[in-house]
mmCIF file of C-alpha atoms and ligand atoms in Angstrom:
data_model
loop_
_atom_site.group_PDB
_atom_site.id
_atom_site.type_symbol
_atom_site.label_atom_id
_atom_site.label_comp_id
_atom_site.label_asym_id
_atom_site.label_seq_id
_atom_site.Cartn_x
_atom_site.Cartn_y
_atom_site.Cartn_z
ATOM 1 C CA MET A 1 19.500 31.779 -37.609
ATOM 2 C CA ALA A 2 20.661 33.570 -40.756
ATOM 3 C CA LYS A 3 24.395 34.065 -40.867
ATOM 4 C CA ARG A 4 26.746 36.430 -42.616
ATOM 5 C CA ILE A 5 29.382 35.111 -44.995
ATOM 6 C CA ASP A 6 32.740 36.745 -45.558
ATOM 7 C CA VAL A 7 34.783 35.425 -48.448
ATOM 8 C CA GLU A 8 38.393 36.552 -48.077
ATOM 9 C CA ASN A 9 40.988 36.301 -50.839
ATOM 10 C CA VAL A 10 39.614 33.058 -52.182
ATOM 11 C CA ASN A 11 41.331 31.325 -55.107
ATOM 12 C CA ILE A 12 39.766 28.192 -56.521
ATOM 13 C CA TYR A 13 41.409 25.462 -58.570
ATOM 14 C CA TYR A 14 40.473 22.360 -60.527
ATOM 15 C CA SER A 15 43.789 20.497 -60.333
ATOM 16 C CA LYS A 16 46.208 22.926 -62.041
ATOM 17 C CA PHE A 17 43.489 25.060 -63.620
ATOM 18 C CA HIS A 18 43.039 28.316 -61.730
ATOM 19 C CA ALA A 19 39.272 28.823 -62.141
ATOM 20 C CA VAL A 20 38.580 31.778 -59.856
ATOM 21 C CA GLN A 21 41.015 34.463 -58.750
ATOM 22 C CA ASP A 22 41.133 36.354 -55.497
ATOM 23 C CA VAL A 23 37.489 36.820 -54.576
ATOM 24 C CA THR A 24 36.679 38.924 -51.526
ATOM 25 C CA LEU A 25 33.055 39.701 -50.764
ATOM 26 C CA THR A 26 30.509 39.840 -47.978
ATOM 27 C CA ILE A 27 27.098 38.220 -48.148
ATOM 28 C CA GLU A 28 24.648 39.848 -45.780
ATOM 29 C CA PRO A 29 22.253 37.798 -43.650
ATOM 30 C CA ARG A 30 18.464 38.016 -44.001
ATOM 31 C CA SER A 31 18.761 39.003 -47.621
ATOM 32 C CA CYS A 32 19.265 37.556 -51.067
ATOM 33 C CA THR A 33 22.447 38.008 -53.067
ATOM 34 C CA ALA A 34 22.550 37.195 -56.795
ATOM 35 C CA PHE A 35 25.653 36.010 -58.661
ATOM 36 C CA ILE A 36 25.562 37.053 -62.305
ATOM 37 C CA GLY A 37 28.057 36.905 -65.176
ATOM 38 C CA SER A 38 28.712 35.081 -68.406
ATOM 39 C CA SER A 39 29.041 31.315 -68.682
ATOM 40 C CA GLY A 40 32.284 29.918 -67.301
ATOM 41 C CA CYS A 41 33.186 32.922 -65.135
ATOM 42 C CA GLY A 42 33.028 30.806 -61.981
ATOM 43 C CA LYS A 43 29.662 31.532 -60.374
ATOM 44 C CA SER A 44 28.888 27.883 -59.571
ATOM 45 C CA THR A 45 32.477 27.292 -58.512
ATOM 46 C CA VAL A 46 32.356 30.164 -56.008
ATOM 47 C CA LEU A 47 28.944 28.999 -54.777
ATOM 48 C CA ARG A 48 30.296 25.507 -54.100
ATOM 49 C CA THR A 49 33.131 26.862 -51.983
ATOM 50 C CA LEU A 50 30.550 28.382 -49.629
ATOM 51 C CA ASN A 51 29.544 24.939 -48.330
ATOM 52 C CA ARG A 52 32.704 22.969 -49.052
ATOM 53 C CA MET A 53 31.176 21.148 -52.006
ATOM 54 C CA HIS A 54 34.027 22.170 -54.297
ATOM 55 C CA GLU A 55 36.484 19.805 -52.648
ATOM 56 C CA VAL A 56 34.191 16.850 -53.460
ATOM 57 C CA ILE A 57 35.319 17.245 -57.096
ATOM 58 C CA PRO A 58 38.589 15.365 -57.736
ATOM 59 C CA GLY A 59 41.392 17.945 -57.936
ATOM 60 C CA GLY A 60 39.168 20.612 -56.376
ATOM 61 C CA ARG A 61 41.151 22.955 -54.129
ATOM 62 C CA VAL A 62 40.359 26.202 -52.329
ATOM 63 C CA GLU A 63 42.773 28.793 -50.930
ATOM 64 C CA GLY A 64 41.679 31.637 -48.685
ATOM 65 C CA LYS A 65 38.988 31.979 -46.068
ATOM 66 C CA VAL A 66 35.231 31.611 -46.005
ATOM 67 C CA LEU A 67 33.845 32.863 -42.694
ATOM 68 C CA LEU A 68 30.364 32.020 -41.481
ATOM 69 C CA ASP A 69 29.625 34.586 -38.770
ATOM 70 C CA GLY A 70 33.357 34.847 -38.258
ATOM 71 C CA GLN A 71 34.124 31.121 -38.204
ATOM 72 C CA ASP A 72 36.371 29.871 -40.979
ATOM 73 C CA LEU A 73 34.713 26.948 -42.757
ATOM 74 C CA TYR A 74 38.154 25.838 -43.961
ATOM 75 C CA ALA A 75 39.878 25.873 -40.581
ATOM 76 C CA PRO A 76 41.505 22.585 -39.533
ATOM 77 C CA GLY A 77 39.093 20.313 -37.711
ATOM 78 C CA VAL A 78 35.927 21.734 -39.281
ATOM 79 C CA ASP A 79 33.652 18.894 -40.397
ATOM 80 C CA PRO A 80 32.543 19.479 -44.014
ATOM 81 C CA VAL A 81 29.385 17.436 -43.446
ATOM 82 C CA GLY A 82 28.356 19.798 -40.652
ATOM 83 C CA VAL A 83 29.114 22.753 -42.920
ATOM 84 C CA ARG A 84 26.837 21.354 -45.619
ATOM 85 C CA ARG A 85 24.099 20.926 -43.052
ATOM 86 C CA SER A 86 24.180 24.582 -42.038
ATOM 87 C CA VAL A 87 24.751 25.802 -45.596
ATOM 88 C CA GLY A 88 22.117 24.060 -47.720
ATOM 89 C CA MET A 89 22.105 23.846 -51.495
ATOM 90 C CA VAL A 90 19.504 23.625 -54.249
ATOM 91 C CA PHE A 91 20.680 22.647 -57.722
ATOM 92 C CA GLN A 92 19.850 23.627 -61.284
ATOM 93 C CA ARG A 93 17.888 20.462 -62.060
ATOM 94 C CA PRO A 94 15.392 19.416 -59.422
ATOM 95 C CA ASN A 95 16.920 16.290 -57.892
ATOM 96 C CA PRO A 96 14.434 14.689 -55.512
ATOM 97 C CA PHE A 97 15.114 11.080 -54.594
ATOM 98 C CA PRO A 98 12.814 9.672 -57.301
ATOM 99 C CA THR A 99 11.573 6.482 -55.663
ATOM 100 C CA MET A 100 11.229 7.990 -52.204
ATOM 101 C CA THR A 101 7.869 9.350 -51.127
ATOM 102 C CA ILE A 102 7.290 13.083 -50.918
ATOM 103 C CA ARG A 103 7.309 12.812 -47.119
ATOM 104 C CA ASP A 104 10.578 10.870 -47.051
ATOM 105 C CA ASN A 105 12.216 13.269 -49.489
ATOM 106 C CA VAL A 106 11.633 16.103 -47.042
ATOM 107 C CA ALA A 107 12.520 13.961 -44.019
ATOM 108 C CA ALA A 108 15.734 12.571 -45.526
ATOM 109 C CA GLY A 109 18.065 15.010 -43.769
ATOM 110 C CA LEU A 110 16.190 14.907 -40.467
ATOM 111 C CA ARG A 111 17.024 11.270 -39.872
ATOM 112 C CA LEU A 112 20.701 12.098 -40.388
ATOM 113 C CA ASN A 113 20.245 14.807 -37.756
ATOM 114 C CA GLY A 114 18.895 12.197 -35.350
ATOM 115 C CA ILE A 115 15.220 13.243 -35.503
ATOM 116 C CA LYS A 116 13.342 9.940 -35.668
ATOM 117 C CA ASP A 117 10.136 10.427 -33.652
ATOM 118 C CA LYS A 118 7.329 10.067 -36.206
ATOM 119 C CA LYS A 119 5.187 12.865 -34.819
ATOM 120 C CA ARG A 120 8.131 15.250 -34.796
ATOM 121 C CA VAL A 121 9.139 14.202 -38.337
ATOM 122 C CA ASP A 122 5.583 14.782 -39.583
ATOM 123 C CA GLU A 123 5.551 18.240 -37.995
ATOM 124 C CA VAL A 124 8.802 19.236 -39.644
ATOM 125 C CA VAL A 125 7.680 17.798 -42.996
ATOM 126 C CA GLU A 126 4.501 19.888 -42.896
ATOM 127 C CA LYS A 127 6.309 23.033 -41.769
ATOM 128 C CA SER A 128 8.950 22.650 -44.495
ATOM 129 C CA LEU A 129 6.406 21.954 -47.241
ATOM 130 C CA ARG A 130 4.402 24.976 -46.102
ATOM 131 C CA GLY A 131 7.610 26.999 -46.058
ATOM 132 C CA ALA A 132 8.328 25.900 -49.621
ATOM 133 C CA ASN A 133 4.794 26.811 -50.705
ATOM 134 C CA LEU A 134 4.011 23.232 -51.686
ATOM 135 C CA TRP A 135 1.895 21.905 -48.821
ATOM 136 C CA ASN A 136 -1.525 22.527 -50.337
ATOM 137 C CA GLU A 137 -0.544 20.784 -53.545
ATOM 138 C CA VAL A 138 0.858 17.641 -51.917
ATOM 139 C CA LYS A 139 -0.797 17.221 -48.518
ATOM 140 C CA ASP A 140 -3.076 14.431 -49.829
ATOM 141 C CA ARG A 141 -0.293 12.530 -51.572
ATOM 142 C CA LEU A 142 2.596 12.580 -49.113
ATOM 143 C CA ASP A 143 3.126 8.847 -49.584
ATOM 144 C CA LYS A 144 3.420 9.044 -53.364
ATOM 145 C CA PRO A 145 6.880 9.182 -55.002
ATOM 146 C CA GLY A 146 8.594 12.553 -55.436
ATOM 147 C CA ALA A 147 9.152 11.793 -59.115
ATOM 148 C CA GLY A 148 5.387 12.110 -59.721
ATOM 149 C CA LEU A 149 5.472 15.876 -59.227
ATOM 150 C CA SER A 150 5.868 18.505 -61.951
ATOM 151 C CA GLY A 151 9.299 20.080 -62.439
ATOM 152 C CA GLY A 152 8.333 23.207 -60.509
ATOM 153 C CA GLN A 153 6.832 21.138 -57.701
ATOM 154 C CA GLN A 154 9.968 18.967 -57.606
ATOM 155 C CA GLN A 155 12.126 22.070 -57.262
ATOM 156 C CA ARG A 156 9.961 23.312 -54.394
ATOM 157 C CA LEU A 157 10.247 19.803 -52.876
ATOM 158 C CA CYS A 158 14.027 20.161 -53.042
ATOM 159 C CA ILE A 159 13.748 23.537 -51.335
ATOM 160 C CA ALA A 160 11.539 21.940 -48.642
ATOM 161 C CA ARG A 161 14.165 19.218 -48.210
ATOM 162 C CA ALA A 162 16.870 21.883 -47.886
ATOM 163 C CA ILE A 163 15.005 24.003 -45.314
ATOM 164 C CA ALA A 164 13.828 20.986 -43.243
ATOM 165 C CA VAL A 165 17.213 20.813 -41.528
ATOM 166 C CA GLU A 166 17.008 24.551 -40.734
ATOM 167 C CA PRO A 167 20.130 25.707 -42.544
ATOM 168 C CA GLN A 168 21.544 29.139 -41.887
ATOM 169 C CA VAL A 169 22.336 29.745 -45.514
ATOM 170 C CA LEU A 170 20.592 28.576 -48.674
ATOM 171 C CA LEU A 171 22.606 28.384 -51.891
ATOM 172 C CA MET A 172 20.714 28.060 -55.167
ATOM 173 C CA ASP A 173 22.437 27.429 -58.476
ATOM 174 C CA GLU A 174 20.098 28.506 -61.286
ATOM 175 C CA PRO A 175 17.130 26.964 -59.468
ATOM 176 C CA CYS A 176 14.624 28.066 -62.117
ATOM 177 C CA SER A 177 16.493 27.241 -65.300
ATOM 178 C CA ALA A 178 14.512 24.028 -65.844
ATOM 179 C CA LEU A 179 11.173 25.610 -64.922
ATOM 180 C CA ASP A 180 8.320 27.289 -66.782
ATOM 181 C CA PRO A 181 7.501 30.961 -66.088
ATOM 182 C CA ILE A 182 4.720 30.199 -63.569
ATOM 183 C CA SER A 183 6.883 27.826 -61.525
ATOM 184 C CA THR A 184 9.700 30.358 -61.778
ATOM 185 C CA LEU A 185 7.501 33.044 -60.253
ATOM 186 C CA ALA A 186 6.467 30.597 -57.509
ATOM 187 C CA ILE A 187 10.140 30.025 -56.642
ATOM 188 C CA GLU A 188 10.832 33.770 -56.730
ATOM 189 C CA ASP A 189 7.895 34.411 -54.378
ATOM 190 C CA LEU A 190 9.275 31.723 -52.136
ATOM 191 C CA ILE A 191 12.730 33.325 -52.085
ATOM 192 C CA THR A 192 11.126 36.640 -51.160
ATOM 193 C CA GLU A 193 9.243 34.925 -48.314
ATOM 194 C CA LEU A 194 12.291 33.045 -47.040
ATOM 195 C CA LYS A 195 14.614 36.039 -47.191
ATOM 196 C CA PRO A 196 13.881 37.507 -43.745
ATOM 197 C CA LYS A 197 14.903 34.229 -42.083
ATOM 198 C CA TYR A 198 17.834 33.117 -44.205
ATOM 199 C CA THR A 199 20.927 34.159 -46.030
ATOM 200 C CA ILE A 200 20.218 33.294 -49.657
ATOM 201 C CA VAL A 201 22.611 33.223 -52.580
ATOM 202 C CA ILE A 202 21.209 32.607 -56.044
ATOM 203 C CA VAL A 203 23.109 32.124 -59.290
ATOM 204 C CA THR A 204 21.049 33.291 -62.248
ATOM 205 C CA HIS A 205 21.383 34.179 -65.915
ATOM 206 C CA ASN A 206 18.056 35.938 -65.747
ATOM 207 C CA MET A 207 18.655 39.636 -65.089
ATOM 208 C CA GLN A 208 14.999 40.298 -64.366
ATOM 209 C CA GLN A 209 15.116 37.554 -61.798
ATOM 210 C CA ALA A 210 18.145 39.086 -60.108
ATOM 211 C CA ALA A 211 16.415 42.468 -60.144
ATOM 212 C CA ARG A 212 13.227 40.963 -58.670
ATOM 213 C CA VAL A 213 14.636 38.842 -55.851
ATOM 214 C CA ALA A 214 18.122 40.050 -54.974
ATOM 215 C CA ASP A 215 18.956 42.853 -52.562
ATOM 216 C CA ARG A 216 22.589 42.702 -53.612
ATOM 217 C CA THR A 217 24.184 41.514 -56.827
ATOM 218 C CA ALA A 218 27.714 40.320 -57.523
ATOM 219 C CA PHE A 219 29.000 40.514 -61.094
ATOM 220 C CA PHE A 220 31.703 38.033 -62.113
ATOM 221 C CA ASN A 221 33.634 38.201 -65.336
ATOM 222 C CA LEU A 222 36.093 36.252 -67.425
ATOM 223 C CA GLU A 223 38.696 38.269 -69.302
ATOM 224 C CA ALA A 224 39.468 35.406 -71.652
ATOM 225 C CA GLN A 225 39.001 31.650 -71.914
ATOM 226 C CA GLY A 226 41.608 29.840 -69.864
ATOM 227 C CA LYS A 227 42.043 32.813 -67.530
ATOM 228 C CA PRO A 228 40.543 32.745 -64.061
ATOM 229 C CA GLY A 229 37.152 34.325 -63.410
ATOM 230 C CA ARG A 230 37.074 37.365 -61.146
ATOM 231 C CA LEU A 231 34.580 39.287 -59.091
ATOM 232 C CA ILE A 232 34.187 42.669 -60.765
ATOM 233 C CA GLU A 233 31.883 44.302 -58.247
ATOM 234 C CA ILE A 234 29.192 43.644 -55.678
ATOM 235 C CA ASP A 235 26.673 46.255 -54.646
ATOM 236 C CA ASP A 236 22.988 46.922 -54.096
ATOM 237 C CA THR A 237 21.079 45.380 -56.982
ATOM 238 C CA THR A 238 19.559 48.714 -58.013
ATOM 239 C CA ARG A 239 23.014 50.222 -58.170
ATOM 240 C CA ILE A 240 24.461 47.325 -60.203
ATOM 241 C CA PHE A 241 21.631 47.594 -62.716
ATOM 242 C CA ASN A 242 21.305 51.370 -62.889
ATOM 243 C CA ASN A 243 24.646 52.838 -62.050
ATOM 244 C CA PRO A 244 27.457 50.265 -61.884
ATOM 245 C CA LYS A 245 30.968 51.443 -61.058
ATOM 246 C CA GLU A 246 32.721 49.274 -63.631
ATOM 247 C CA ARG A 247 32.505 49.444 -67.403
ATOM 248 C CA ALA A 248 32.490 45.630 -67.697
ATOM 249 C CA THR A 249 29.386 45.455 -65.514
ATOM 250 C CA GLU A 250 27.620 48.082 -67.579
ATOM 251 C CA ASP A 251 28.489 46.243 -70.800
ATOM 252 C CA TYR A 252 27.170 42.975 -69.430
ATOM 253 C CA ILE A 253 23.971 44.469 -68.039
ATOM 254 C CA SER A 254 23.220 46.267 -71.270
ATOM 255 C CA GLY A 255 24.030 43.197 -73.368
ATOM 256 C CA ARG A 256 27.319 44.343 -74.885
ATOM 257 C CA PHE A 257 29.983 41.695 -74.434
ATOM 258 C CA GLY A 258 33.655 41.579 -75.354
HETATM 259 N N1 ATP B 1 34.532 19.695 -62.580
HETATM 260 C C1 ATP B 1 35.307 20.559 -63.244
HETATM 261 N N2 ATP B 1 36.542 20.205 -63.639
HETATM 262 C C2 ATP B 1 37.353 21.070 -64.291
HETATM 263 N N3 ATP B 1 37.013 22.351 -64.597
HETATM 264 C C3 ATP B 1 35.795 22.751 -64.226
HETATM 265 C C4 ATP B 1 34.879 21.889 -63.525
HETATM 266 N N4 ATP B 1 33.737 22.588 -63.305
HETATM 267 C C5 ATP B 1 33.937 23.812 -63.823
HETATM 268 N N5 ATP B 1 35.160 23.922 -64.374
HETATM 269 C C6 ATP B 1 35.736 25.111 -65.037
HETATM 270 O O1 ATP B 1 35.785 26.194 -64.112
HETATM 271 C C7 ATP B 1 35.408 27.406 -64.733
HETATM 272 C C8 ATP B 1 34.210 28.003 -64.006
HETATM 273 O O2 ATP B 1 33.101 27.125 -64.162
HETATM 274 P P1 ATP B 1 31.697 27.372 -63.459
HETATM 275 O O3 ATP B 1 30.891 26.145 -63.669
HETATM 276 O O4 ATP B 1 31.925 27.812 -62.067
HETATM 277 O O5 ATP B 1 31.118 28.585 -64.308
HETATM 278 P P2 ATP B 1 29.692 29.292 -64.217
HETATM 279 O O6 ATP B 1 29.937 30.744 -64.079
HETATM 280 O O7 ATP B 1 28.858 28.619 -63.183
HETATM 281 O O8 ATP B 1 29.105 29.011 -65.684
HETATM 282 P P3 ATP B 1 27.583 28.714 -66.162
HETATM 283 O O9 ATP B 1 26.917 30.046 -66.185
HETATM 284 O O10 ATP B 1 27.764 28.144 -67.531
HETATM 285 O O11 ATP B 1 26.979 27.745 -65.206
HETATM 286 C C9 ATP B 1 35.130 27.064 -66.196
HETATM 287 O O12 ATP B 1 36.291 27.316 -66.950
HETATM 288 C C10 ATP B 1 34.830 25.588 -66.151
HETATM 289 O O13 ATP B 1 35.152 24.963 -67.373
HETATM 290 MG MG1 MG B 2 27.098 27.496 -63.260
#
């Protein structure tokens, strides 16, 4: 189920602005990769090219290849909606459908996939909520609105919604930035549990978080405002944090910028 991603010579633009320059990297399946780097270096932009969300932004343009188990997501004829189904995404702010029930929030994508049988839907809802470590907290209130949950519960609901359609890749853009430390640990535990079955990419500003959950870490950097962001290096997380190859990585990790 988990798939490998190869990003090859990718350049990303917002209209004329060249936001990210020439990124080539491999994201291994059944593991978690963290994207780190200072604000504006292009982490979210790169993440959004991995499921063709970048082109939704007016002026958004991608050059290069993104291969999912060898298949180019940008090849002519590839349906971006199908891509987004197999490469799921969880955002910085939990964004459940507020008036929808907890059950319907999780089931939302299933109906689009043609799963309508109530028994089957209920099974998938339970499995996904269990997978997102939320089942015990919500099993008696599945018909209450998603907005009635705490922030951390809402984020786990969004993760349940994302995994309900059985994606091959799960992209998370700072999924814990709006959460308290306990909810953050719950999400980190969840990532650790999901890892063997998925390919997970997480953007984070929290170095400890990257060190805790990520097997590999990619460091992005911006030489100067207005210049494109670049990938400086990607390696095993322990190596990035203890013995990086590049000076810029070392400076960032140890808190010396510029
Ligand atoms: N919708 C947009 N339109 C135009 N430029 C954008 C847009 N979104 C991002 N950018 C620009 O692209 C560059 C990379 O932005 P991006 O959001 O990918 O950075 P980031 O590394 O995720 O930063 P942060 O850590 O603050 O989230 C920045 O210069 C940013 O201003
Ligand atoms: Mg970002």
